Tab-separated table of C-alpha atoms in Angstrom:
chain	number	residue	atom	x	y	z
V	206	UNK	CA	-20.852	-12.819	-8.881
V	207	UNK	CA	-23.032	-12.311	-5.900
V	208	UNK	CA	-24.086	-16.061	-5.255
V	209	UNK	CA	-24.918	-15.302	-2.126
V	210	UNK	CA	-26.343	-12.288	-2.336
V	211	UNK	CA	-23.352	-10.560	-0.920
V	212	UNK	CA	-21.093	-7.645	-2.121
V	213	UNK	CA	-18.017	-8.391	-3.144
V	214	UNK	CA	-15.206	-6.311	-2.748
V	215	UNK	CA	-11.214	-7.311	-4.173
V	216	UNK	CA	-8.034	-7.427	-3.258
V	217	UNK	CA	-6.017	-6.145	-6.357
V	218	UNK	CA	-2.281	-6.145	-7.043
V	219	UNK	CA	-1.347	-3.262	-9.274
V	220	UNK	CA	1.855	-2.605	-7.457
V	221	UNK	CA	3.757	-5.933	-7.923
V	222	UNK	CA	3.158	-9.887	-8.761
V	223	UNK	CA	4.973	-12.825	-7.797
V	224	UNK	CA	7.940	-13.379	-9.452
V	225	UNK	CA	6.340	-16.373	-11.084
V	226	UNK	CA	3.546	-14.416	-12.883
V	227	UNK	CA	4.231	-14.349	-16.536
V	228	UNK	CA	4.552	-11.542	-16.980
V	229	UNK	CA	7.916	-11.231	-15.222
V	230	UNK	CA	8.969	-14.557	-16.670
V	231	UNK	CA	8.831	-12.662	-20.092
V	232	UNK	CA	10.075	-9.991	-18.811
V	233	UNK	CA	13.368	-11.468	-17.493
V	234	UNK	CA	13.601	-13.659	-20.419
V	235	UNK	CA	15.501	-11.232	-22.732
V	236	UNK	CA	16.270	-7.489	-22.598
V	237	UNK	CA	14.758	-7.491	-25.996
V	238	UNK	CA	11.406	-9.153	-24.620
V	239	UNK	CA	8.481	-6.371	-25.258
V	240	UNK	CA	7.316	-6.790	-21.703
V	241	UNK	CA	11.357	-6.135	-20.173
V	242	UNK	CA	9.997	-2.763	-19.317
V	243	UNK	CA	6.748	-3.988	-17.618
V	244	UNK	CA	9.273	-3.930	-14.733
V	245	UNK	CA	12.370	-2.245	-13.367
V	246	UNK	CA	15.152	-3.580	-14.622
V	247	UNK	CA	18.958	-1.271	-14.687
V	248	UNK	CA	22.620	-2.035	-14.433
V	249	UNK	CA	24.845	-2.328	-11.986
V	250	UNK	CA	27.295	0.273	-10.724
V	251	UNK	CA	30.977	0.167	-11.846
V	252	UNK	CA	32.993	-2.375	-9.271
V	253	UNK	CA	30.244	-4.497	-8.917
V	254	UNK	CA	27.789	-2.340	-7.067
V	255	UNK	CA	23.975	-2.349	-6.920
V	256	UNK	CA	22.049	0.602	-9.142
V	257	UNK	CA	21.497	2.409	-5.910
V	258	UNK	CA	21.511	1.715	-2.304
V	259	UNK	CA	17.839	2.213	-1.687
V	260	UNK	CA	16.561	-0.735	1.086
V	261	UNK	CA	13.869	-2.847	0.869
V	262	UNK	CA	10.733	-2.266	2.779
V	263	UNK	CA	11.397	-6.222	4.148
V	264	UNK	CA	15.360	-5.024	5.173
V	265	UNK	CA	18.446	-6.035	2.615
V	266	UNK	CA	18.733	-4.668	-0.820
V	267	UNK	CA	15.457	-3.197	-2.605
V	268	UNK	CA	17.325	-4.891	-5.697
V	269	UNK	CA	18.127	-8.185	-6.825
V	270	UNK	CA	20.714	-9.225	-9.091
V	271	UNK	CA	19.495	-11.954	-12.732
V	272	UNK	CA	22.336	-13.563	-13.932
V	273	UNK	CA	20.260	-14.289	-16.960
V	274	UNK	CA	20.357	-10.627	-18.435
V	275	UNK	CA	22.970	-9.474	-16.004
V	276	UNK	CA	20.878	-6.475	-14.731
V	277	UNK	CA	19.310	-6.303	-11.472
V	278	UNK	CA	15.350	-5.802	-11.034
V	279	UNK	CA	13.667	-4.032	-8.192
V	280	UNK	CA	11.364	-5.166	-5.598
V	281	UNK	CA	10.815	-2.578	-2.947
V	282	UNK	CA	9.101	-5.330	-0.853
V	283	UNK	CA	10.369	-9.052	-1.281
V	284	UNK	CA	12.806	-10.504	-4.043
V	285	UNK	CA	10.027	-12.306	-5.251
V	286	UNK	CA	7.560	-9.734	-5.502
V	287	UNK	CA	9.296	-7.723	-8.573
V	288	UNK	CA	7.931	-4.221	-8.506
V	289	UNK	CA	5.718	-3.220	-11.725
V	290	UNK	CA	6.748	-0.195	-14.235
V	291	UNK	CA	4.155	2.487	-13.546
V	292	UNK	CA	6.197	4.898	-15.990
V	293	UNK	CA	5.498	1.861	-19.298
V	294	UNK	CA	2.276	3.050	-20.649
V	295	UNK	CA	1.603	-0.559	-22.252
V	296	UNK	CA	2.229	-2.313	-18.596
V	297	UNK	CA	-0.741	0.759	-16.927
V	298	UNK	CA	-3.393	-0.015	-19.943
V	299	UNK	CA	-2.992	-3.798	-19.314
V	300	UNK	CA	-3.263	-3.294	-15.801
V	301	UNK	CA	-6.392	-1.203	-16.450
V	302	UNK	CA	-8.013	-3.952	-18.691
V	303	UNK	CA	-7.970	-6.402	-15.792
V	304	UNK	CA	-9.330	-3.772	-13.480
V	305	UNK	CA	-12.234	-3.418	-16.170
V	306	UNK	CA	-12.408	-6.915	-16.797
V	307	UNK	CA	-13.872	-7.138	-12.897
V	308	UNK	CA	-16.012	-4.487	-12.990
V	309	UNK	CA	-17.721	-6.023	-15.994
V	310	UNK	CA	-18.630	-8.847	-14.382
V	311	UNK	CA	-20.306	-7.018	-11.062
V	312	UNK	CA	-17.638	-6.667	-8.864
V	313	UNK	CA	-18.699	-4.356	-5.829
V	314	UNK	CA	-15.696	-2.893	-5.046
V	315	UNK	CA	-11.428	-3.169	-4.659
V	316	UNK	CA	-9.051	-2.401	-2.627
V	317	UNK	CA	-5.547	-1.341	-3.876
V	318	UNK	CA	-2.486	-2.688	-2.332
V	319	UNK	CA	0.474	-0.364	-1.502
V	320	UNK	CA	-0.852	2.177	-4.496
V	321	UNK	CA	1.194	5.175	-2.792
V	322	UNK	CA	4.454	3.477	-3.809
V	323	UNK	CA	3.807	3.437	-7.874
V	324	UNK	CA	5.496	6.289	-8.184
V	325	UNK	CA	9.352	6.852	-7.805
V	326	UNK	CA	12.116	9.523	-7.844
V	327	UNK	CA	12.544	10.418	-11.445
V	328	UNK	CA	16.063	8.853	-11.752
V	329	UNK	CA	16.130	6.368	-8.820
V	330	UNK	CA	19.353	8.163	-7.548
V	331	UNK	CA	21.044	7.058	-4.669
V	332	UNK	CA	19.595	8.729	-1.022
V	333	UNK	CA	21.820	10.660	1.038
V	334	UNK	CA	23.816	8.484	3.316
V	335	UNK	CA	25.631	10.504	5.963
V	336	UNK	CA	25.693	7.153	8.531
V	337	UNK	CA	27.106	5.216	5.677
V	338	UNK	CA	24.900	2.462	5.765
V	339	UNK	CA	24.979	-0.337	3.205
V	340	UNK	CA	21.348	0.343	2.501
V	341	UNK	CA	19.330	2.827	3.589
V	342	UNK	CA	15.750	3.608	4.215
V	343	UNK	CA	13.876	3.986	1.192
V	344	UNK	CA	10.212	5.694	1.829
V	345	UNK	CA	11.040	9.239	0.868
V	346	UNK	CA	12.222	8.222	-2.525
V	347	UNK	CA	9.170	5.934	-3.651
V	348	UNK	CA	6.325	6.630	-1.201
V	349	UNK	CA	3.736	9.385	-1.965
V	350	UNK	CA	6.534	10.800	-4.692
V	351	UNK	CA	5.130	13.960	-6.467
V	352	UNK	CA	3.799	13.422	-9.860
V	353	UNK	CA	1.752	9.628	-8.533
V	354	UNK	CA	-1.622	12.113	-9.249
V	355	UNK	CA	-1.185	12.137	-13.100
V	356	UNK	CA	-1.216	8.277	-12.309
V	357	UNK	CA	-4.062	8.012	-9.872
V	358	UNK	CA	-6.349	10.255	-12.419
V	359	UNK	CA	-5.648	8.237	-15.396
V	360	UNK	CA	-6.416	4.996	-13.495
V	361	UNK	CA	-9.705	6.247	-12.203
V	362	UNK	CA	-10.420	7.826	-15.942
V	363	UNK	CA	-9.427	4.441	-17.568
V	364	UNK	CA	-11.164	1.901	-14.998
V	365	UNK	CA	-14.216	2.893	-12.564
V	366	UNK	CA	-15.188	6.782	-13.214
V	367	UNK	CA	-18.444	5.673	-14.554
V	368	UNK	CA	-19.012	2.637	-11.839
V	369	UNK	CA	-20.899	2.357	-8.440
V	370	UNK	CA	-18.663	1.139	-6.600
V	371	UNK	CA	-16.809	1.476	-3.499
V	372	UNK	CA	-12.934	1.946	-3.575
V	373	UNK	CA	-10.203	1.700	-1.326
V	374	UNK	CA	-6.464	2.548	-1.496
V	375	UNK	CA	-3.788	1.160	0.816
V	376	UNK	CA	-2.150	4.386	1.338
V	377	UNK	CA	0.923	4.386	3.211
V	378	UNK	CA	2.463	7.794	3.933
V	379	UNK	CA	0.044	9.930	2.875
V	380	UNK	CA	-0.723	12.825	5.613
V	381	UNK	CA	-4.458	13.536	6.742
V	382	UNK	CA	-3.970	17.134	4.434
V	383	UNK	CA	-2.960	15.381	1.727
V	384	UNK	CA	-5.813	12.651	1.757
V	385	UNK	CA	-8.209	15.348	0.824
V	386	UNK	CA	-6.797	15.031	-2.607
V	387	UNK	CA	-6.708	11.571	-2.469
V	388	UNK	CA	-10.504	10.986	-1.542
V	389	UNK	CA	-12.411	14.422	-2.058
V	390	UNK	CA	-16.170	12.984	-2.950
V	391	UNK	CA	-15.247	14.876	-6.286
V	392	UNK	CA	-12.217	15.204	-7.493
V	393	UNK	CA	-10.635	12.253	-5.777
V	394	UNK	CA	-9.592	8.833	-6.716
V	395	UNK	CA	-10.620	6.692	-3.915
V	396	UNK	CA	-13.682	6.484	-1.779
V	397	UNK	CA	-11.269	5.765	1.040
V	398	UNK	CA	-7.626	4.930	2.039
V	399	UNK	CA	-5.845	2.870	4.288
V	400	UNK	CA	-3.245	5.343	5.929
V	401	UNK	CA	-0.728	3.934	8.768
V	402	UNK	CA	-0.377	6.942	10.820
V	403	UNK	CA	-1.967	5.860	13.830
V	404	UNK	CA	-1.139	1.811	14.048
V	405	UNK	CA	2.666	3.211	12.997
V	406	UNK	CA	2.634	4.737	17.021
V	407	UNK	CA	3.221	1.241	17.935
V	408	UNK	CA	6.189	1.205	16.459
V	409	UNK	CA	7.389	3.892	18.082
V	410	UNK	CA	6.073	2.929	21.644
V	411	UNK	CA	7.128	-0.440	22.041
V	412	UNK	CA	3.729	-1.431	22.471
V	413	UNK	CA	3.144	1.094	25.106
V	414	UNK	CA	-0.046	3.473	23.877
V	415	UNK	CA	0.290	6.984	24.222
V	416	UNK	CA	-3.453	7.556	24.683
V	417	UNK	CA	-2.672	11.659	23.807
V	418	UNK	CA	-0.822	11.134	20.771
V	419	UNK	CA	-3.683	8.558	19.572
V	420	UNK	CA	-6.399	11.297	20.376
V	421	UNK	CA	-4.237	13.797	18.504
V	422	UNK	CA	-3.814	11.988	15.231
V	423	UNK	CA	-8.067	10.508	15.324
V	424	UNK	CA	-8.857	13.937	15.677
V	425	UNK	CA	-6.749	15.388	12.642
V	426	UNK	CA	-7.990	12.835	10.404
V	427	UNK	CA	-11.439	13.166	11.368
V	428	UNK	CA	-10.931	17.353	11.207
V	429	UNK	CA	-9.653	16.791	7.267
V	430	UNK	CA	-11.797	14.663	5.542
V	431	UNK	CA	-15.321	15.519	7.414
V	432	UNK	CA	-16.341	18.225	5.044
V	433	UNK	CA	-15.128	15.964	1.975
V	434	UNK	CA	-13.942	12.597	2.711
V	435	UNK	CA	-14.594	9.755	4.172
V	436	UNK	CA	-12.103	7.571	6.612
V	437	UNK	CA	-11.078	3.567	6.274
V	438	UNK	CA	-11.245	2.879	10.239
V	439	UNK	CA	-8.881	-0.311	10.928
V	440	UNK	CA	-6.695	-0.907	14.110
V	441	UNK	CA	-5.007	-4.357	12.618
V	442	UNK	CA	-4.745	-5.881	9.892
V	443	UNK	CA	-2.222	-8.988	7.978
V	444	UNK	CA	0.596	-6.284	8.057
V	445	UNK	CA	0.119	-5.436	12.443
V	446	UNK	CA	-0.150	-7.467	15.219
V	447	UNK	CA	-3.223	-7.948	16.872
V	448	UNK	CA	-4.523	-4.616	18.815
V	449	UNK	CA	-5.670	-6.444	22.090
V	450	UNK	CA	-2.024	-7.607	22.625
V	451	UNK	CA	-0.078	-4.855	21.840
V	452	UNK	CA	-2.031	-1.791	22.986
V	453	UNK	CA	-4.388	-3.498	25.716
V	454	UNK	CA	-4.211	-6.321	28.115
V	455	UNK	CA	-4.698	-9.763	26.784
V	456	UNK	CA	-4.593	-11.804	29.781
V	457	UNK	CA	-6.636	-10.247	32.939
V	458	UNK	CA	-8.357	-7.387	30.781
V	459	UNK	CA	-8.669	-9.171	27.658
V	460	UNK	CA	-12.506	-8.767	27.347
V	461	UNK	CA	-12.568	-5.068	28.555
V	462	UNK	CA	-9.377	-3.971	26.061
V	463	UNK	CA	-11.139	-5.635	23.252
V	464	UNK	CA	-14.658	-4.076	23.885
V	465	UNK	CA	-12.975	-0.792	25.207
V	466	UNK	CA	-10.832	-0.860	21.404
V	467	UNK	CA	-13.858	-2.009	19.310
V	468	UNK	CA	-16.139	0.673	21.025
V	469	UNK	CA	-13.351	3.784	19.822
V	470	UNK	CA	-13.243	2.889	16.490
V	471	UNK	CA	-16.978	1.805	15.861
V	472	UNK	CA	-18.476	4.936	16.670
V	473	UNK	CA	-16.075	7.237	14.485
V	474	UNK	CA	-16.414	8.879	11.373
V	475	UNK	CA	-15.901	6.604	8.682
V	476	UNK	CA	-16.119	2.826	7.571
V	477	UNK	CA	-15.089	0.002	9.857
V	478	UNK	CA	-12.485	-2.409	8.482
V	479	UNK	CA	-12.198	-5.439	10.774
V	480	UNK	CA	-9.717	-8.379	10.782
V	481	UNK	CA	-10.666	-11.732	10.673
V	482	UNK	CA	-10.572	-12.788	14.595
V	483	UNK	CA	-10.571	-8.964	15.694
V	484	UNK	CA	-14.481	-9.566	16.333
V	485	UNK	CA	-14.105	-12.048	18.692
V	486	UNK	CA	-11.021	-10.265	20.260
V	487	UNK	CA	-8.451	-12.398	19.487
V	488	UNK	CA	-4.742	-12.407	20.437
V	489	UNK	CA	-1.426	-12.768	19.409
V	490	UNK	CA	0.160	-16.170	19.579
């Protein structure tokens, strides 16, 4: 590590692998195969139905039917990206020796993708569908689910309690009162997290920024975490578009929106995250 006399920081899946890892190819090999419950595997509903009607983050079922075993496995992102078993003790410990198995050899630093989704409703019943949709949103039912902090204290117990390092969760749904808990300096588990809260308002706008609301949620997060905490500052990333395009102007006023953008986020509390091409203010195609 450190050949050039960097710091290097990870990207680590502990929320789900491609459905070519082996592990899943043992695990879909037999019901009887001792890694089956590395991931979540149930049965279908009587009359042919899925085992609930939750919906995938990436639209369509969050479950997908193997003709091999005849059960269906979930993947709360895409079909081939099988969601891991947080609730298997033997699948957490092995993912806790690779985490170690890093850190032994100098690593700087991770961050943890989509870590606020490892836990789900104790049953995985289906959600309440007045609209009768064929699937429907799934968030409240696996994202931020009460009981993911006897999860997040074992991992930091079993991995990097004793390191110097710098860690980062990708933290979706978590509120700026809850990410006290999440990154107090300590009784936390993360240095930082990723939260979505203000890139989600362009969702909501069209691409139109309401300046106020922005102000409003910078402020709360800065308010929370600046007697504790410490913010992940990012306005795009491989997940949103770029920021000069969809918030700004990135034909006449493409130089001032990028500058004006850059100079917000610089000079607030926390650490800045930027996206390959955000430095030079690039665009969407």
């Amino acid at each position: 590590m450190h050949l050039l006399s960097g710091h290097d920081f990870w990207d680590m899946l502990h929320y789900n692998f491609y459905y070519e890892h082996p592990w899943f190819i043992e695990s879909r090999s037999s019901r009887i195969n001792p890694k089956r419950d590395w991931y979540v595997w149930r049965d279908g509903q009587p009359g042919g139905l899925r085992p609930n009607n939750w919906e995938s983050i990436f639209n369509g079922s969050a479950w997908e039917y193997d003709k091999e075993t005849d059960q269906y496995y979930l993947h709360l992102f895409s079909r081939k990206m099988p969601d891991v078993n947080w609730e298997c003790p033997e699948l957490r410990q092995e993912l806790y020796k690779v985490t170690r198995w890093w850190l032994d050899r100098g690593i700087d630093g991770f961050r943890i993708d989509a870590i606020s989704h490892i836990k789900k409703k104790p049953g995985l019943p289906d959600l309440p569908n007045p609209k009768q949709l064929e699937f429907v949103s799934s968030f409240d039912y696996h994202m931020n689910v009460e009981g993911i902090e006897e999860f997040l204290t074992e991992f930091k117990r079993e991995t990097f309690s004793d390191h110097d390092i710098v860690t980062i969760g990708e933290a979706n749904g978590v509120s700026a009162d809850q990410a006290v808990d999440w990154v107090d300096e300590k009784t936390g588990t993360f240095n930082m997290i990723f939260q979505f809260e203000a890139t989600n308002l362009w969702d909501k706008t069209l691409g139109a920024l309401d300046v106020l609301a922005l102000k409003r949620i910078i402020t709360r997060w800065e308010k929370s975490l600046e007697k504790t905490g410490w913010n992940a500052l990012f306005l795009e990333n491989h997940d949103k578009p770029r920021i000069v395009s969809t918030w700004g102007d990135d034909k006449e006023y493409w130089r001032d929106s990028a500058t004006s953008f850059a100079t917000v986020y610089m000079l607030m509390m926390g650490t800045p995250f930027v996206y390959q091409g955000q430095e030079i203010g690039m665009t969407n195609v």
